[in-house]
PDB file of C-alpha atoms in Angstrom:
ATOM      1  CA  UNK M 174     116.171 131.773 123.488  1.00 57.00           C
ATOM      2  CA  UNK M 175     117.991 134.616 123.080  1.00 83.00           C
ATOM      3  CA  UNK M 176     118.040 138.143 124.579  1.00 87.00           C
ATOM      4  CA  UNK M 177     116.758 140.091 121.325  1.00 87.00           C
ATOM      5  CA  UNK M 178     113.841 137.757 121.354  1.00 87.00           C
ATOM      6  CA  UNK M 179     112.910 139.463 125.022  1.00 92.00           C
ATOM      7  CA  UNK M 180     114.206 142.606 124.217  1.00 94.00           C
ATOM      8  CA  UNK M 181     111.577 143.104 121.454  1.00 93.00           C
ATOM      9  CA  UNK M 182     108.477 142.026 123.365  1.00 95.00           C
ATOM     10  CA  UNK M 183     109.623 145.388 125.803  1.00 96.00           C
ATOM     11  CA  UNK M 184     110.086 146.995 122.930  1.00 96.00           C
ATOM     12  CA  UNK M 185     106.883 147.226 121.134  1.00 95.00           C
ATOM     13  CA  UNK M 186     105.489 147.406 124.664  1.00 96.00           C
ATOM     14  CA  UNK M 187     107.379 150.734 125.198  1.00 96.00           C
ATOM     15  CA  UNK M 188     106.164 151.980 121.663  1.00 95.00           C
ATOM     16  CA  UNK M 189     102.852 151.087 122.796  1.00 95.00           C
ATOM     17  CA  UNK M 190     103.060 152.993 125.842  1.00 94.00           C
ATOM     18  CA  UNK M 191     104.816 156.164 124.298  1.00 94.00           C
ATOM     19  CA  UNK M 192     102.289 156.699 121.367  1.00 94.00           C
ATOM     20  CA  UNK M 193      99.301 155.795 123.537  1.00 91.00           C
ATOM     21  CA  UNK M 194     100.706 158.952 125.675  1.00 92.00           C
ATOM     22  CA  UNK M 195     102.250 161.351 123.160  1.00 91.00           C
ATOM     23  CA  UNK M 196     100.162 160.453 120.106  1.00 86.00           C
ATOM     24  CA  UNK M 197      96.825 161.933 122.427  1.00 84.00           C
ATOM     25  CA  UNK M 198      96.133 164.862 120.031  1.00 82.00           C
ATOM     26  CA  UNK M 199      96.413 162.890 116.834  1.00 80.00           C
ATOM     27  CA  UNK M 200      92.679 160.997 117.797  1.00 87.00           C
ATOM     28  CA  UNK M 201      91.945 157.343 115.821  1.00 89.00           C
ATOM     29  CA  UNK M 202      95.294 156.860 113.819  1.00 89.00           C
ATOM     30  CA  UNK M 203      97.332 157.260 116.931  1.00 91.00           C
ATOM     31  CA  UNK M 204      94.833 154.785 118.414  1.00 92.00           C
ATOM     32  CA  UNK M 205      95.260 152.088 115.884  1.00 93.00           C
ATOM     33  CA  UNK M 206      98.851 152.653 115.728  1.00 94.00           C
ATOM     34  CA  UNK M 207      99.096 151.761 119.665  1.00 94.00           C
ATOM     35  CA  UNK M 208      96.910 148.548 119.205  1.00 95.00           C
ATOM     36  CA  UNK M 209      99.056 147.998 116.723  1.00 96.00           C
ATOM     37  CA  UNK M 210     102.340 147.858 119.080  1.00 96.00           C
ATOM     38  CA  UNK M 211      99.979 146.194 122.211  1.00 96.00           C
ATOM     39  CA  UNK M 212      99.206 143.520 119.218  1.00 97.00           C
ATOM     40  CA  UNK M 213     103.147 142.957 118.301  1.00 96.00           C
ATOM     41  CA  UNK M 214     103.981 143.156 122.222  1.00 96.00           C
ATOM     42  CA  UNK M 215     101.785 140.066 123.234  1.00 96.00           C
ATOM     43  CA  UNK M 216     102.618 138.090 120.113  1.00 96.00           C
ATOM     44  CA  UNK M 217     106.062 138.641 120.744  1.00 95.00           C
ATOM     45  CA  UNK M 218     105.669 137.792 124.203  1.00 95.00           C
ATOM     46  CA  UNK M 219     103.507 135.016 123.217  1.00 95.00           C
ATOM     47  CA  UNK M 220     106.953 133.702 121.388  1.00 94.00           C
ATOM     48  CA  UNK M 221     109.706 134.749 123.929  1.00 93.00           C
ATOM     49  CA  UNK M 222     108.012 133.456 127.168  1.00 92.00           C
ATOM     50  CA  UNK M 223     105.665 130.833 126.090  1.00 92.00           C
ATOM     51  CA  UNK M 224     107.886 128.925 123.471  1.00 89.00           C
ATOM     52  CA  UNK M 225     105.284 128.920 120.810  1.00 92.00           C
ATOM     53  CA  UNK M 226     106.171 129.297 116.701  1.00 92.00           C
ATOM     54  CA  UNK M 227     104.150 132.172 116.405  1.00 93.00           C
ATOM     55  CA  UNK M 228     105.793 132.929 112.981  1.00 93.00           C
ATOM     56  CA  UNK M 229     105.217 129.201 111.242  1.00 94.00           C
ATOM     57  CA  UNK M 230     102.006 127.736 109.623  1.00 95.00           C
ATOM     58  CA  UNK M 231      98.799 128.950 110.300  1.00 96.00           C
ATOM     59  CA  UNK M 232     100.307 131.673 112.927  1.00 95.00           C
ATOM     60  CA  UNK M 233     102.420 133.003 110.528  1.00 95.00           C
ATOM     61  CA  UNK M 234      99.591 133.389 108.014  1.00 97.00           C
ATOM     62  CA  UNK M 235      96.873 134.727 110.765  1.00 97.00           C
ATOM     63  CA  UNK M 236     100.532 137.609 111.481  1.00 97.00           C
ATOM     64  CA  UNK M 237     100.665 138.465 108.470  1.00 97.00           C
ATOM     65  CA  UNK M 238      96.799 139.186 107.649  1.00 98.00           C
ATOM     66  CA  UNK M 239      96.498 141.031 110.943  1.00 97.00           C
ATOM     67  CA  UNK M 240      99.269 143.247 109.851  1.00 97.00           C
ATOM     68  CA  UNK M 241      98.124 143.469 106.560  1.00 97.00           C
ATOM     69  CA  UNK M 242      95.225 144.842 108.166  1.00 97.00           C
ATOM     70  CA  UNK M 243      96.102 147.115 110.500  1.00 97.00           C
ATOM     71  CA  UNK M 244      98.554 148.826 107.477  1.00 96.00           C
ATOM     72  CA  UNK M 245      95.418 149.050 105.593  1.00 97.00           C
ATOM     73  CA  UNK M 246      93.642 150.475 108.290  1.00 95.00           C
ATOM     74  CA  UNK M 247      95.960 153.186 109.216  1.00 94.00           C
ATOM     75  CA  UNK M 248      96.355 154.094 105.545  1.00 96.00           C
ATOM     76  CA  UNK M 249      92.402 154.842 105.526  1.00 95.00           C
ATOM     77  CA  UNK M 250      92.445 156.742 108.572  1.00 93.00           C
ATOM     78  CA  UNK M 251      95.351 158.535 106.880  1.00 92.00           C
ATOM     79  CA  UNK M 252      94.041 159.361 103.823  1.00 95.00           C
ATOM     80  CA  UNK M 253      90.732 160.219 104.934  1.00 93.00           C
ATOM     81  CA  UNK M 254      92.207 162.674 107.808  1.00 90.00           C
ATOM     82  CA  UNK M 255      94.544 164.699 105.089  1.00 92.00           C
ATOM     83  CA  UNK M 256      91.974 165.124 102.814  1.00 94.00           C
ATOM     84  CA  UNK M 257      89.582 166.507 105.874  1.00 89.00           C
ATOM     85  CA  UNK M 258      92.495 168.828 107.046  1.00 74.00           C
TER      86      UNK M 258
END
């Protein structure tokens, strides 16, 4: 393996960490935008330290709905919090 693969499990953890902490006042988006980084920091990790393909076959399909739905998500939080401010 090589050292990017490692290198981007820490980070997406330290994205998770930094908009978990500085993304406070921004409520629900900023919520879903840190489970968002947790999510790509364990499949990641997942990859780098366990060895598994998480990017062929049915993984690659189950990655690409689960960011297909947190995009969607965040784009509904989005919309819904401009229009209310």
């Amino acid at each position: 393996m090589s050292f990017l693969n490692y290198a981007y499990v820490f980070l997406w953890a330290a994205l998770a960490v930094m908009v978990a902490v500085v993304g406070r006042k921004e409520g629900l988006l900023a919520l879903v935008m840190a489970a968002f980084f947790v999510f790509m920091t364990v499949w990641y990790g997942i990859r780098a330290f366990g060895g598994v393909a998480m990017f062929d076959g049915v993984l690659g399909v189950i990655f690409k709905c689960v960011l297909g739905a947190f995009a969607a998500a965040m784009a509904v939080i989005w919309i819904i919090k401009r229009r209310k401010g």
